[in-house]
Amino acid sequence: MTAGDVTDRRAVQAVPVIVLGLGGVGRALVRQIVAARPAHARRFGLALHVVALADSGATAVASPLAGARHAVPLHDPLLLAFVDAKAAGRGLVDVADDRAAVIPSPLVGARHAVPSSGTHGDAPAWHHIPTPHAIVVDCTAADATTPHLRAALERGWDIVLANKLPLAGPLDDFAFLTGNGVDAGEGVVPRRRGRARWEATVGAGVPLIATLSRLVAADDAVARIEGTFSGTLNFVAAELRAGRPLSEIVREAMARGFTEPDPRTDLGGHDMARKALILARMLGWEILLDDVTVHGLYPPEWDDPSHPDHVADVDAFLERLPELDAPAAERVAAAKAADGVYRLVAMIADGRAAVTPTVVPADSPLGRLAGTDNLVAFHSRWYDTAPLVLQGRGAGVEATASGVLADVVDLAMRRGGTAAPVERA
Ligand SMILES: NC(=O)c1ccc[n+]([C@@H]2O[C@H](COP(=O)([O-])OP(=O)(O)OC[C@H]3O[C@@H](n4cnc5c(N)ncnc54)[C@H](OP(=O)(O)O)[C@@H]3O)[C@@H](O)[C@H]2O)c1
């Protein structure tokens, strides 16, 4: 027995977990939960019981919910079978298995069907799971989850987000979901009972949110946050510096799965802008996504439907990208001549957030970044002469899922398990 191990099996606490979204991150999360079972039991006396899985079309639960008195976990072989089916491109709704009930219940468009306290109406099936506590994990890429996350918190359940969209929308949603960060004024402080974590929304597995939360909790005055939060864009910057054409780099980044399905989300700086917005809001700044200044790596007219130069879709974008090869190479050469590195940098300071192409000194931490690493520097009252710097892999489903899992365990440990028993199926 090692220090910190919990060997008494009776001490193990079961915590129900509901996973929304079974893309790369959701699937990696489920696999990591299964793989970590012995460590979680031994170290923390904790058993994460996945009681529901949902994709865009259905929810899978262990047995029919009608008349159920307790949450019933999906067994690991079944969890892995669902994950494998999703990896093979099938929908949950297409997976027939008599060990589970798969209930068609899309979240999209269900804003009107969110349960109010005590009634669950036409809401997705996981709302009906009879448990006083659960952790709902949003691994989707949809803002349609927002009202469901709000409902979960109201009910006293906890939430964990990898999905940044719910935190980049209306200020009220941000304040309610995170329970901190916005000086919402008298009477607007959200009333909800569950807790939230959202580490993977900004830094994948790198604990940027936990670090900033600690600075805010200590009332350290954060004057400036700067960094680069896009593994994709850091890869592009490194390859541009190596002398390759932008269009070729983007095609490779897409082929290697580094970009979002639509690479304009990355190259236009939009994804990084949402991350900068989340950090700025955590400082209590009441700003919207439209308030974030964004200059990406392609002309803004390409995004403007009213402009003759508008680029309609991904194929058209890739076709036009070679037009930018020469100008990008010129900017990179100019930066190199000045002993600098050309990259997209986020700056959060003086109540404003901006994402802009910047030439950073080659020998600075931002200049030395390699591969898909992210880096963020917090300048504050107590970190004034040298900033507090975090660096590490900024993308990838395994690193992201590990950030999500750490959040889940953190919340589970705060609760100390369920008040009601969780039946084994
Ligand atoms: N990949 C990374 O490196 C990374 C890093 C940090 C953060 N993130 C964030 O993590 C989230 C997941 O990323 P991913 O790469 O796993 O995305 P993904 O592969 O696109 O998967 C998204 C999943 O969400 C499901 N979904 C979409 N709308 C839904 C809805 N309304 N209700 C329930 N499920 C819904 C999809 O269902 P179907 O399977 O039915 O289509 C799919 O399973 C995203 O928000 C992303 O921005 C990703």
Coordinates of C-alpha atoms and ligand atoms in Angstrom, one line a residue:
M1 CA 0.0 0.0 0.0
T2 CA 1.3 3.4 -0.9
A3 CA 0.7 6.7 0.9
G4 CA -2.7 8.1 -0.1
D5 CA -4.1 4.8 -1.3
V6 CA -7.6 3.9 -0.2
T7 CA -7.7 0.1 0.2
D8 CA -11.0 -0.3 2.1
R9 CA -13.4 -1.3 -0.7
R10 CA -16.3 -0.2 1.4
A11 CA -15.0 3.4 1.2
V12 CA -15.5 3.7 -2.5
Q13 CA -18.0 6.3 -3.5
A14 CA -20.0 6.1 -6.7
V15 CA -20.5 9.3 -8.7
P16 CA -22.9 9.3 -11.7
V17 CA -21.5 10.9 -14.8
I18 CA -23.4 11.9 -18.0
V19 CA -21.3 12.4 -21.1
L20 CA -22.7 14.6 -23.9
G21 CA -20.9 14.3 -27.2
L22 CA -19.0 11.3 -28.4
G23 CA -16.6 12.9 -30.9
G24 CA -12.8 12.6 -30.4
V25 CA -12.9 14.2 -26.9
G26 CA -16.0 12.4 -25.6
R27 CA -14.7 9.0 -26.7
A28 CA -11.2 9.6 -25.3
L29 CA -12.9 10.7 -22.0
V30 CA -14.9 7.5 -21.7
R31 CA -11.8 5.4 -22.4
Q32 CA -9.8 7.3 -19.9
I33 CA -12.5 6.9 -17.2
V34 CA -12.5 3.1 -17.8
A35 CA -8.6 3.0 -17.8
A36 CA -8.3 5.1 -14.6
R37 CA -10.8 3.0 -12.5
P38 CA -8.2 1.2 -10.5
A39 CA -6.2 4.4 -9.8
H40 CA -9.4 6.3 -8.9
A41 CA -10.5 3.6 -6.5
R42 CA -7.1 3.1 -4.9
R43 CA -6.1 6.8 -4.5
F44 CA -9.4 8.5 -4.0
G45 CA -12.0 5.8 -3.1
L46 CA -13.9 7.0 -6.2
A47 CA -15.9 5.2 -8.8
L48 CA -17.1 7.3 -11.8
H49 CA -20.3 5.6 -13.0
V50 CA -21.2 6.6 -16.5
V51 CA -25.0 6.5 -16.4
A52 CA -25.7 8.1 -19.8
L53 CA -24.1 8.8 -23.1
A54 CA -25.5 11.2 -25.6
D55 CA -24.7 12.2 -29.2
S56 CA -26.6 14.6 -31.5
G57 CA -29.4 12.1 -32.0
A58 CA -29.9 9.9 -28.9
T59 CA -29.2 9.1 -25.3
A60 CA -28.0 5.7 -24.2
V61 CA -28.9 4.6 -20.6
A62 CA -28.5 1.2 -18.9
S63 CA -32.1 0.3 -18.7
P64 CA -35.5 1.9 -19.3
L65 CA -35.9 5.0 -17.1
A66 CA -39.6 4.6 -16.5
G67 CA -40.1 3.6 -12.9
A68 CA -36.4 3.6 -12.2
R69 CA -35.5 4.6 -8.6
H70 CA -31.7 4.9 -9.0
A71 CA -29.2 5.8 -11.6
V72 CA -27.8 2.6 -13.2
P73 CA -24.3 2.7 -14.6
L74 CA -23.5 1.4 -18.1
H75 CA -20.9 -1.5 -17.7
D76 CA -17.5 -0.9 -19.1
P77 CA -17.7 -3.4 -22.0
L78 CA -20.9 -1.7 -23.1
L79 CA -19.4 1.8 -22.7
L80 CA -16.5 0.7 -24.9
A81 CA -18.8 -0.9 -27.4
F82 CA -20.7 2.4 -27.8
V83 CA -17.4 4.3 -28.1
D84 CA -16.1 1.9 -30.8
A85 CA -19.4 2.2 -32.7
K86 CA -19.1 6.0 -32.6
A87 CA -15.5 5.8 -33.8
A88 CA -16.7 3.7 -36.7
G89 CA -19.0 6.5 -37.7
R90 CA -22.3 5.1 -36.4
G91 CA -24.9 7.1 -34.4
L92 CA -25.9 5.9 -30.9
V93 CA -29.4 5.5 -32.3
D94 CA -28.0 2.9 -34.8
V95 CA -26.5 0.8 -32.0
A96 CA -28.8 -2.0 -30.9
D97 CA -27.8 -3.7 -27.7
D98 CA -30.2 -5.4 -25.3
R99 CA -28.0 -4.3 -22.3
A100 CA -29.0 -0.7 -22.9
A101 CA -31.9 1.6 -23.8
V102 CA -31.1 4.0 -26.6
I103 CA -33.6 6.8 -26.7
P104 CA -33.8 9.1 -29.6
S105 CA -33.7 12.6 -28.0
P106 CA -31.8 15.3 -29.9
L107 CA -30.7 18.3 -28.0
V108 CA -30.6 20.5 -31.0
G109 CA -33.6 22.8 -31.2
A110 CA -34.8 21.8 -27.7
R111 CA -34.4 25.2 -26.1
H112 CA -38.1 25.3 -25.4
A113 CA -38.2 21.9 -23.9
V114 CA -35.8 22.5 -20.9
P115 CA -37.3 21.1 -17.7
S116 CA -38.1 23.5 -15.0
S117 CA -37.6 22.3 -11.4
G118 CA -39.3 19.0 -10.8
T119 CA -40.7 18.4 -14.3
H120 CA -38.7 17.0 -17.2
G121 CA -41.2 17.5 -20.0
D122 CA -39.9 16.6 -23.5
A123 CA -36.2 17.1 -22.5
P124 CA -33.5 14.7 -23.5
A125 CA -33.6 11.4 -21.7
W126 CA -30.7 12.0 -19.4
H127 CA -32.7 14.7 -17.6
H128 CA -35.0 11.9 -16.3
I129 CA -32.2 9.9 -14.5
P130 CA -33.3 9.7 -10.9
T131 CA -30.2 10.8 -9.0
P132 CA -29.7 13.7 -6.5
H133 CA -26.3 14.3 -7.9
A134 CA -24.6 13.8 -11.3
I135 CA -21.8 15.4 -13.2
V136 CA -22.9 16.4 -16.7
V137 CA -19.9 16.7 -19.1
D138 CA -20.3 18.7 -22.3
C139 CA -18.0 17.4 -25.0
T140 CA -20.2 18.6 -27.8
A141 CA -19.4 21.5 -30.1
A142 CA -22.9 23.0 -29.9
D143 CA -24.4 26.0 -28.1
A144 CA -27.7 24.0 -27.9
T145 CA -26.4 22.5 -24.7
T146 CA -26.6 25.8 -22.8
P147 CA -30.2 25.6 -21.4
H148 CA -29.6 21.9 -20.4
L149 CA -26.4 22.8 -18.5
R150 CA -28.3 25.6 -16.8
A151 CA -31.1 23.1 -15.9
A152 CA -28.5 20.6 -14.5
L153 CA -27.0 23.3 -12.2
E154 CA -30.4 24.4 -11.0
R155 CA -31.2 20.8 -10.1
G156 CA -28.0 20.7 -8.0
W157 CA -25.9 18.6 -10.5
D158 CA -22.4 19.7 -11.4
I159 CA -21.2 20.5 -14.9
V160 CA -17.9 20.2 -16.8
L161 CA -17.3 21.8 -20.2
A162 CA -14.9 21.1 -23.0
N163 CA -17.3 23.0 -25.2
K164 CA -16.5 26.7 -25.2
L165 CA -19.7 27.9 -27.0
P166 CA -21.9 28.1 -23.9
L167 CA -19.4 30.4 -22.3
A168 CA -18.9 32.6 -25.3
G169 CA -22.6 33.6 -25.7
P170 CA -24.7 36.0 -23.6
L171 CA -23.1 37.3 -20.4
D172 CA -26.0 36.0 -18.3
D173 CA -25.2 32.4 -19.5
F174 CA -21.5 32.8 -18.7
A175 CA -22.3 34.2 -15.2
F176 CA -24.8 31.5 -14.5
L177 CA -22.8 28.6 -15.8
T178 CA -19.5 29.5 -14.2
G179 CA -20.9 31.2 -11.1
N180 CA -18.1 33.7 -11.2
G181 CA -16.2 36.2 -13.2
V182 CA -18.7 38.8 -14.2
D183 CA -19.5 41.9 -12.1
A184 CA -23.1 41.4 -12.9
G185 CA -24.4 44.0 -10.5
E186 CA -26.8 43.8 -7.6
G187 CA -29.2 41.0 -7.6
V188 CA -27.8 39.4 -10.7
V189 CA -25.4 37.0 -9.0
P190 CA -26.7 33.6 -10.3
R191 CA -28.7 31.4 -8.1
R192 CA -27.9 27.8 -8.8
R193 CA -26.8 24.9 -6.6
G194 CA -24.4 22.8 -8.8
R195 CA -20.8 23.6 -9.5
A196 CA -18.9 24.0 -12.7
R197 CA -15.4 23.5 -14.2
W198 CA -14.4 24.5 -17.7
E199 CA -10.6 23.8 -17.9
A200 CA -10.5 22.2 -21.4
T201 CA -12.4 25.1 -23.0
V202 CA -9.2 27.2 -23.2
G203 CA -6.1 25.2 -22.6
A204 CA -7.1 21.6 -23.4
G205 CA -5.2 19.8 -20.7
V206 CA -3.0 22.7 -19.6
P207 CA -4.5 24.2 -16.3
L208 CA -4.9 27.8 -17.4
I209 CA -8.4 28.1 -15.9
A210 CA -7.4 26.6 -12.6
T211 CA -4.4 29.0 -12.5
L212 CA -6.5 32.1 -13.3
S213 CA -9.2 31.0 -10.8
R214 CA -6.5 30.9 -8.1
L215 CA -5.2 34.4 -9.0
V216 CA -8.8 35.7 -9.0
A217 CA -9.6 34.0 -5.7
A218 CA -6.5 35.6 -4.1
D219 CA -7.6 39.0 -5.4
D220 CA -4.3 39.3 -7.2
A221 CA -4.8 42.1 -9.7
V222 CA -4.3 40.6 -13.2
A223 CA -3.1 43.4 -15.4
R224 CA -2.5 41.5 -18.6
I225 CA -2.8 38.0 -20.1
E226 CA -1.0 37.3 -23.3
G227 CA -0.5 34.1 -25.2
T228 CA -1.3 31.9 -27.9
F229 CA -4.1 29.3 -27.4
S230 CA -4.3 27.6 -30.7
G231 CA -2.2 24.5 -31.4
T232 CA -3.2 24.8 -35.0
L233 CA -2.0 28.4 -35.4
N234 CA 1.3 27.6 -33.6
F235 CA 1.9 24.7 -36.0
V236 CA 1.2 27.1 -38.9
A237 CA 3.6 29.7 -37.5
A238 CA 6.4 27.2 -37.1
E239 CA 6.0 25.8 -40.6
L240 CA 5.8 29.3 -42.1
R241 CA 9.1 30.1 -40.4
A242 CA 10.5 27.0 -41.9
G243 CA 9.8 28.5 -45.3
R244 CA 6.7 26.4 -46.4
P245 CA 3.7 28.0 -48.3
L246 CA 0.7 28.8 -46.1
S247 CA -1.8 26.9 -48.4
E248 CA 0.3 23.8 -48.2
I249 CA 0.6 24.0 -44.4
V250 CA -3.1 24.5 -44.0
R251 CA -3.9 21.4 -46.1
E252 CA -1.4 19.3 -44.0
A253 CA -2.9 20.7 -40.7
M254 CA -6.4 19.6 -41.9
A255 CA -5.2 16.2 -43.0
R256 CA -3.5 15.7 -39.6
G257 CA -6.7 16.6 -37.7
F258 CA -5.1 19.8 -36.2
T259 CA -7.8 22.1 -37.4
E260 CA -11.5 22.4 -36.8
P261 CA -13.6 20.9 -39.7
D262 CA -13.8 24.4 -41.1
P263 CA -10.1 25.7 -40.9
R264 CA -11.4 29.3 -41.1
T265 CA -12.4 28.9 -37.4
D266 CA -8.7 28.6 -36.5
L267 CA -7.1 30.8 -39.2
G268 CA -9.5 33.6 -38.8
G269 CA -8.7 33.8 -35.1
H270 CA -12.3 33.1 -34.1
D271 CA -11.6 30.1 -31.9
M272 CA -8.8 31.9 -30.1
A273 CA -11.1 35.0 -29.7
R274 CA -13.6 32.8 -27.8
K275 CA -10.9 31.6 -25.5
A276 CA -9.6 35.1 -24.9
L277 CA -13.3 36.1 -24.2
I278 CA -13.6 33.4 -21.5
L279 CA -10.4 34.5 -19.8
A280 CA -11.4 38.2 -20.0
R281 CA -14.8 37.4 -18.5
M282 CA -13.2 35.5 -15.7
L283 CA -11.5 38.8 -14.8
G284 CA -15.0 40.2 -14.4
W285 CA -15.1 42.1 -17.6
E286 CA -18.5 42.3 -19.2
I287 CA -17.6 41.9 -22.8
L288 CA -19.1 40.1 -25.8
L289 CA -17.5 38.2 -28.6
D290 CA -18.1 41.1 -30.9
D291 CA -16.0 43.3 -28.6
V292 CA -13.0 41.1 -29.1
T293 CA -10.8 42.6 -31.9
V294 CA -9.9 39.8 -34.3
H295 CA -7.4 40.0 -37.2
G296 CA -6.8 36.6 -38.6
L297 CA -4.4 35.2 -41.2
Y298 CA -6.8 35.9 -44.2
P299 CA -8.6 39.1 -45.3
P300 CA -11.8 39.9 -43.3
E301 CA -13.7 40.5 -46.6
W302 CA -13.6 36.7 -47.1
D303 CA -16.0 36.3 -44.2
D304 CA -18.3 39.1 -45.2
P305 CA -21.4 37.8 -47.2
S306 CA -22.1 41.3 -48.5
H307 CA -18.6 41.7 -50.0
P308 CA -17.8 40.7 -53.5
D309 CA -14.7 38.9 -52.2
H310 CA -16.8 36.7 -49.9
V311 CA -15.6 33.1 -49.7
A312 CA -18.7 30.8 -49.3
D313 CA -17.3 27.5 -48.0
V314 CA -14.3 25.5 -47.1
D315 CA -13.6 24.3 -50.6
A316 CA -13.7 27.9 -52.0
F317 CA -11.4 28.9 -49.1
L318 CA -8.8 26.3 -49.9
E319 CA -8.9 27.2 -53.5
R320 CA -8.2 30.9 -52.8
L321 CA -5.6 30.2 -50.1
P322 CA -2.6 30.2 -52.5
E323 CA -3.3 33.9 -53.1
L324 CA -2.0 34.4 -49.5
D325 CA 1.2 32.4 -49.9
A326 CA 3.4 35.2 -51.1
P327 CA 2.2 37.9 -48.7
A328 CA 2.5 35.5 -45.8
A329 CA 6.0 34.6 -46.8
E330 CA 6.9 38.3 -47.1
R331 CA 5.6 39.0 -43.5
V332 CA 7.5 36.0 -42.1
A333 CA 10.7 37.0 -43.9
A334 CA 10.4 40.5 -42.6
A335 CA 9.9 39.2 -39.0
K336 CA 12.8 36.9 -39.4
A337 CA 15.0 39.7 -40.6
A338 CA 14.1 41.6 -37.4
D339 CA 14.9 38.5 -35.4
G340 CA 11.3 37.9 -34.7
V341 CA 8.6 35.3 -35.2
Y342 CA 5.3 36.1 -36.9
R343 CA 2.3 34.5 -35.0
L344 CA -1.3 35.2 -33.9
V345 CA -1.2 36.4 -30.3
A346 CA -4.1 37.0 -27.9
M347 CA -3.8 40.0 -25.6
I348 CA -6.2 40.7 -22.7
A349 CA -5.5 44.0 -21.0
D350 CA -7.1 47.3 -20.0
G351 CA -10.7 45.9 -20.3
R352 CA -10.2 44.8 -23.9
A353 CA -9.3 41.5 -25.6
A354 CA -7.6 41.2 -29.0
V355 CA -6.3 38.5 -31.3
T356 CA -3.9 39.9 -33.9
P357 CA -0.9 38.8 -36.0
T358 CA 2.2 40.0 -34.0
V359 CA 6.0 39.8 -34.5
V360 CA 7.4 38.5 -31.2
P361 CA 11.1 38.4 -30.4
A362 CA 12.6 35.0 -31.5
D363 CA 14.3 34.6 -28.1
S364 CA 11.1 35.3 -26.0
P365 CA 8.9 32.4 -24.6
L366 CA 6.3 33.1 -27.4
G367 CA 9.1 33.2 -30.0
R368 CA 10.6 29.9 -28.9
L369 CA 7.3 27.9 -29.0
A370 CA 7.5 24.8 -31.1
G371 CA 4.9 22.3 -32.6
T372 CA 1.4 22.6 -31.4
D373 CA 2.3 23.9 -27.9
N374 CA 0.3 26.7 -26.3
L375 CA 1.7 29.4 -24.0
V376 CA 0.0 31.9 -21.7
A377 CA 1.6 34.5 -19.5
F378 CA -0.3 36.1 -16.6
H379 CA 1.1 39.5 -15.5
S380 CA -0.3 40.5 -12.1
R381 CA 0.4 42.4 -9.0
W382 CA 2.3 39.5 -7.5
Y383 CA 3.8 38.3 -10.8
D384 CA 5.1 41.7 -12.0
T385 CA 8.8 41.4 -12.7
A386 CA 8.3 38.1 -14.4
P387 CA 4.9 36.7 -15.5
L388 CA 3.4 33.4 -14.4
V389 CA 3.9 31.3 -17.5
L390 CA 2.2 28.0 -18.5
Q391 CA 3.1 26.1 -21.6
G392 CA 2.1 22.7 -23.0
R393 CA 0.1 20.8 -25.7
G394 CA -2.8 23.0 -26.6
A395 CA -4.9 20.5 -28.6
G396 CA -5.4 16.8 -29.2
V397 CA -8.2 14.7 -27.9
E398 CA -6.3 12.7 -25.3
A399 CA -4.8 15.8 -23.6
T400 CA -8.1 17.6 -23.8
A401 CA -10.0 14.6 -22.3
S402 CA -7.4 14.4 -19.5
G403 CA -8.2 18.0 -18.6
V404 CA -11.9 17.1 -18.6
L405 CA -11.3 14.1 -16.5
A406 CA -9.3 16.0 -13.9
D407 CA -12.2 18.5 -13.6
V408 CA -14.7 15.6 -13.2
V409 CA -12.6 14.1 -10.4
D410 CA -12.1 17.5 -8.7
L411 CA -15.9 18.0 -8.6
A412 CA -16.6 14.4 -7.6
M413 CA -14.1 14.7 -4.7
R414 CA -15.8 17.8 -3.4
R415 CA -19.2 16.1 -3.3
G416 CA -17.8 12.9 -1.8
G417 CA -20.1 10.6 -3.7
T418 CA -23.9 10.2 -4.0
A419 CA -26.4 10.5 -1.2
A420 CA -28.5 7.7 -2.8
P421 CA -27.1 4.4 -3.9
V422 CA -26.2 3.7 -7.5
E423 CA -27.3 0.2 -8.6
R424 CA -25.0 -2.0 -10.6
A425 CA -26.7 -3.2 -13.7
Ligands
LIG1 N1 -10.3 18.3 -30.2 C1 -9.5 19.1 -29.4 O1 -8.3 19.0 -29.4 C2 -10.2 20.0 -28.5 C3 -9.4 20.8 -27.6 C4 -10.1 21.6 -26.7 C5 -11.5 21.7 -26.7 N2 -12.2 21.0 -27.6 C6 -13.6 21.1 -27.6 O2 -14.2 19.9 -27.1 C7 -15.5 19.7 -27.8 C8 -15.5 18.4 -28.5 O3 -14.4 18.3 -29.4 P1 -14.3 17.1 -30.5 O4 -13.1 17.3 -31.2 O5 -14.6 15.8 -29.8 O6 -15.6 17.5 -31.4 P2 -16.3 16.5 -32.5 O7 -15.5 15.4 -32.8 O8 -16.9 17.4 -33.5 O9 -17.6 15.9 -31.6 C9 -18.7 16.6 -31.2 C10 -19.7 15.6 -30.6 O10 -20.8 16.4 -30.1 C11 -22.0 15.8 -30.5 N3 -23.0 16.8 -30.6 C12 -23.1 17.8 -31.4 N4 -24.3 18.5 -31.1 C13 -24.9 17.8 -30.1 C14 -26.0 18.0 -29.4 N5 -26.8 19.1 -29.6 N6 -26.3 17.2 -28.4 C15 -25.5 16.1 -28.1 N7 -24.4 15.9 -28.8 C16 -24.1 16.7 -29.8 C17 -21.7 15.2 -31.9 O11 -22.7 14.2 -32.1 P3 -22.6 13.2 -33.4 O12 -21.6 12.2 -33.1 O13 -24.0 12.7 -33.4 O14 -22.3 14.1 -34.6 C18 -20.3 14.6 -31.6 O15 -20.4 13.3 -31.0 C19 -15.6 20.9 -28.8 O16 -16.5 21.8 -28.2 C20 -14.2 21.4 -29.0 O17 -14.2 22.8 -29.3 C21 -11.6 20.1 -28.5

